[in-house]
């Protein structure tokens, strides 16, 4: 059996007025936030799916379904921490994370270090093992028009038991 696995995750949400823009567990100042059943944190949702995928443990909808009222307006850090716990129970641990957030505005450069620190803390990892990048869609599609936000993530995990 392999000692390493890779998981990938992706999420997107519409942006609407009256909601906080949550990215990696950090509230980023913005006039618009994610429209989601939980707090809509696309980065933590993508990371949760990447973690679950690496462990062959299903996806976020299986473990934290939007049909379950417990997750209404929930802090998405619960999902990531829960996925890490499931991964560890299955005998794996995360080695590194690489993630990209796609958003036209606001500019995320001033917030990237805080997002990396928060993600690392939630995942029980060293911040040097967590990469978070920000990109725009340069006016293309719903993200480019400022109507949505996306995040993509990959995670490398290693076996902790033989």
JSON list of N, CA and C in Angstrom, two decimals, residues 19 36-40 45 60-76 78-79 82:
[
{"chain": "A", "resi": 19, "resn": "UNK", "atom": "N", "xyz": [-23.38, 39.36, 3.82]},
{"chain": "A", "resi": 19, "resn": "UNK", "atom": "CA", "xyz": [-22.67, 38.19, 4.35]},
{"chain": "A", "resi": 19, "resn": "UNK", "atom": "C", "xyz": [-21.19, 38.54, 4.48]},
{"chain": "A", "resi": 36, "resn": "UNK", "atom": "N", "xyz": [-23.84, 30.82, 1.17]},
{"chain": "A", "resi": 36, "resn": "UNK", "atom": "CA", "xyz": [-23.72, 29.39, 1.40]},
{"chain": "A", "resi": 36, "resn": "UNK", "atom": "C", "xyz": [-24.55, 28.97, 2.58]},
{"chain": "A", "resi": 37, "resn": "UNK", "atom": "N", "xyz": [-24.77, 27.67, 2.70]},
{"chain": "A", "resi": 37, "resn": "UNK", "atom": "CA", "xyz": [-25.54, 27.14, 3.84]},
{"chain": "A", "resi": 37, "resn": "UNK", "atom": "C", "xyz": [-24.77, 27.38, 5.14]},
{"chain": "A", "resi": 38, "resn": "UNK", "atom": "N", "xyz": [-23.47, 27.12, 5.12]},
{"chain": "A", "resi": 38, "resn": "UNK", "atom": "CA", "xyz": [-22.62, 27.41, 6.28]},
{"chain": "A", "resi": 38, "resn": "UNK", "atom": "C", "xyz": [-22.15, 28.86, 6.12]},
{"chain": "A", "resi": 39, "resn": "UNK", "atom": "N", "xyz": [-20.97, 29.17, 6.65]},
{"chain": "A", "resi": 39, "resn": "UNK", "atom": "CA", "xyz": [-20.43, 30.52, 6.43]},
{"chain": "A", "resi": 39, "resn": "UNK", "atom": "C", "xyz": [-19.92, 30.71, 5.00]},
{"chain": "A", "resi": 40, "resn": "UNK", "atom": "N", "xyz": [-19.89, 29.61, 4.22]},
{"chain": "A", "resi": 40, "resn": "UNK", "atom": "CA", "xyz": [-19.54, 29.70, 2.79]},
{"chain": "A", "resi": 40, "resn": "UNK", "atom": "C", "xyz": [-18.06, 29.81, 2.50]},
{"chain": "A", "resi": 45, "resn": "UNK", "atom": "N", "xyz": [-13.76, 24.85, 2.47]},
{"chain": "A", "resi": 45, "resn": "UNK", "atom": "CA", "xyz": [-14.54, 23.79, 1.82]},
{"chain": "A", "resi": 45, "resn": "UNK", "atom": "C", "xyz": [-13.67, 23.01, 0.84]},
{"chain": "A", "resi": 60, "resn": "UNK", "atom": "N", "xyz": [-17.23, 16.56, 1.36]},
{"chain": "A", "resi": 60, "resn": "UNK", "atom": "CA", "xyz": [-17.82, 17.43, 2.39]},
{"chain": "A", "resi": 60, "resn": "UNK", "atom": "C", "xyz": [-19.32, 17.23, 2.50]},
{"chain": "A", "resi": 61, "resn": "UNK", "atom": "N", "xyz": [-20.00, 17.03, 1.37]},
{"chain": "A", "resi": 61, "resn": "UNK", "atom": "CA", "xyz": [-21.45, 16.83, 1.40]},
{"chain": "A", "resi": 61, "resn": "UNK", "atom": "C", "xyz": [-21.87, 15.55, 2.10]},
{"chain": "A", "resi": 62, "resn": "UNK", "atom": "N", "xyz": [-21.02, 14.55, 2.08]},
{"chain": "A", "resi": 62, "resn": "UNK", "atom": "CA", "xyz": [-21.32, 13.29, 2.77]},
{"chain": "A", "resi": 62, "resn": "UNK", "atom": "C", "xyz": [-21.23, 13.46, 4.29]},
{"chain": "A", "resi": 63, "resn": "UNK", "atom": "N", "xyz": [-20.25, 14.19, 4.74]},
{"chain": "A", "resi": 63, "resn": "UNK", "atom": "CA", "xyz": [-20.02, 14.33, 6.17]},
{"chain": "A", "resi": 63, "resn": "UNK", "atom": "C", "xyz": [-20.72, 15.54, 6.80]},
{"chain": "A", "resi": 64, "resn": "UNK", "atom": "N", "xyz": [-20.92, 16.59, 6.00]},
{"chain": "A", "resi": 64, "resn": "UNK", "atom": "CA", "xyz": [-21.51, 17.84, 6.51]},
{"chain": "A", "resi": 64, "resn": "UNK", "atom": "C", "xyz": [-22.55, 18.34, 5.49]},
{"chain": "A", "resi": 65, "resn": "UNK", "atom": "N", "xyz": [-23.63, 17.58, 5.28]},
{"chain": "A", "resi": 65, "resn": "UNK", "atom": "CA", "xyz": [-24.57, 17.91, 4.22]},
{"chain": "A", "resi": 65, "resn": "UNK", "atom": "C", "xyz": [-25.32, 19.23, 4.46]},
{"chain": "A", "resi": 66, "resn": "UNK", "atom": "N", "xyz": [-25.54, 20.01, 3.40]},
{"chain": "A", "resi": 66, "resn": "UNK", "atom": "CA", "xyz": [-26.29, 21.25, 3.56]},
{"chain": "A", "resi": 66, "resn": "UNK", "atom": "C", "xyz": [-27.75, 21.01, 3.93]},
{"chain": "A", "resi": 67, "resn": "UNK", "atom": "N", "xyz": [-28.23, 19.79, 3.79]},
{"chain": "A", "resi": 67, "resn": "UNK", "atom": "CA", "xyz": [-29.60, 19.46, 4.19]},
{"chain": "A", "resi": 67, "resn": "UNK", "atom": "C", "xyz": [-29.73, 19.32, 5.71]},
{"chain": "A", "resi": 68, "resn": "UNK", "atom": "N", "xyz": [-28.61, 19.29, 6.42]},
{"chain": "A", "resi": 68, "resn": "UNK", "atom": "CA", "xyz": [-28.60, 19.15, 7.88]},
{"chain": "A", "resi": 68, "resn": "UNK", "atom": "C", "xyz": [-28.58, 20.54, 8.52]},
{"chain": "A", "resi": 69, "resn": "UNK", "atom": "N", "xyz": [-29.62, 20.84, 9.28]},
{"chain": "A", "resi": 69, "resn": "UNK", "atom": "CA", "xyz": [-29.76, 22.17, 9.91]},
{"chain": "A", "resi": 69, "resn": "UNK", "atom": "C", "xyz": [-28.61, 22.50, 10.86]},
{"chain": "A", "resi": 70, "resn": "UNK", "atom": "N", "xyz": [-27.88, 21.47, 11.35]},
{"chain": "A", "resi": 70, "resn": "UNK", "atom": "CA", "xyz": [-26.74, 21.74, 12.24]},
{"chain": "A", "resi": 70, "resn": "UNK", "atom": "C", "xyz": [-25.69, 22.61, 11.57]},
{"chain": "A", "resi": 71, "resn": "UNK", "atom": "N", "xyz": [-25.61, 22.55, 10.25]},
{"chain": "A", "resi": 71, "resn": "UNK", "atom": "CA", "xyz": [-24.54, 23.24, 9.53]},
{"chain": "A", "resi": 71, "resn": "UNK", "atom": "C", "xyz": [-24.98, 24.61, 9.00]},
{"chain": "A", "resi": 72, "resn": "UNK", "atom": "N", "xyz": [-26.22, 25.02, 9.28]},
{"chain": "A", "resi": 72, "resn": "UNK", "atom": "CA", "xyz": [-26.70, 26.34, 8.84]},
{"chain": "A", "resi": 72, "resn": "UNK", "atom": "C", "xyz": [-25.86, 27.42, 9.52]},
{"chain": "A", "resi": 73, "resn": "UNK", "atom": "N", "xyz": [-25.20, 28.24, 8.71]},
{"chain": "A", "resi": 73, "resn": "UNK", "atom": "CA", "xyz": [-24.34, 29.34, 9.17]},
{"chain": "A", "resi": 73, "resn": "UNK", "atom": "C", "xyz": [-23.17, 28.87, 10.02]},
{"chain": "A", "resi": 74, "resn": "UNK", "atom": "N", "xyz": [-22.81, 27.58, 9.93]},
{"chain": "A", "resi": 74, "resn": "UNK", "atom": "CA", "xyz": [-21.71, 27.03, 10.73]},
{"chain": "A", "resi": 74, "resn": "UNK", "atom": "C", "xyz": [-20.36, 27.60, 10.29]},
{"chain": "A", "resi": 75, "resn": "UNK", "atom": "N", "xyz": [-19.45, 27.70, 11.24]},
{"chain": "A", "resi": 75, "resn": "UNK", "atom": "CA", "xyz": [-18.07, 28.07, 10.99]},
{"chain": "A", "resi": 75, "resn": "UNK", "atom": "C", "xyz": [-17.42, 26.90, 10.24]},
{"chain": "A", "resi": 76, "resn": "UNK", "atom": "N", "xyz": [-16.93, 27.14, 9.04]},
{"chain": "A", "resi": 76, "resn": "UNK", "atom": "CA", "xyz": [-16.38, 26.07, 8.20]},
{"chain": "A", "resi": 76, "resn": "UNK", "atom": "C", "xyz": [-15.11, 25.45, 8.77]},
{"chain": "A", "resi": 78, "resn": "UNK", "atom": "N", "xyz": [-14.99, 23.96, 11.42]},
{"chain": "A", "resi": 78, "resn": "UNK", "atom": "CA", "xyz": [-15.50, 22.69, 11.96]},
{"chain": "A", "resi": 78, "resn": "UNK", "atom": "C", "xyz": [-15.32, 21.58, 10.92]},
{"chain": "A", "resi": 79, "resn": "UNK", "atom": "N", "xyz": [-15.56, 21.91, 9.65]},
{"chain": "A", "resi": 79, "resn": "UNK", "atom": "CA", "xyz": [-15.47, 20.92, 8.58]},
{"chain": "A", "resi": 79, "resn": "UNK", "atom": "C", "xyz": [-14.01, 20.48, 8.37]},
{"chain": "A", "resi": 82, "resn": "UNK", "atom": "N", "xyz": [-12.81, 18.48, 11.36]},
{"chain": "A", "resi": 82, "resn": "UNK", "atom": "CA", "xyz": [-13.46, 17.17, 11.31]},
{"chain": "A", "resi": 82, "resn": "UNK", "atom": "C", "xyz": [-12.83, 16.27, 10.27]}
]
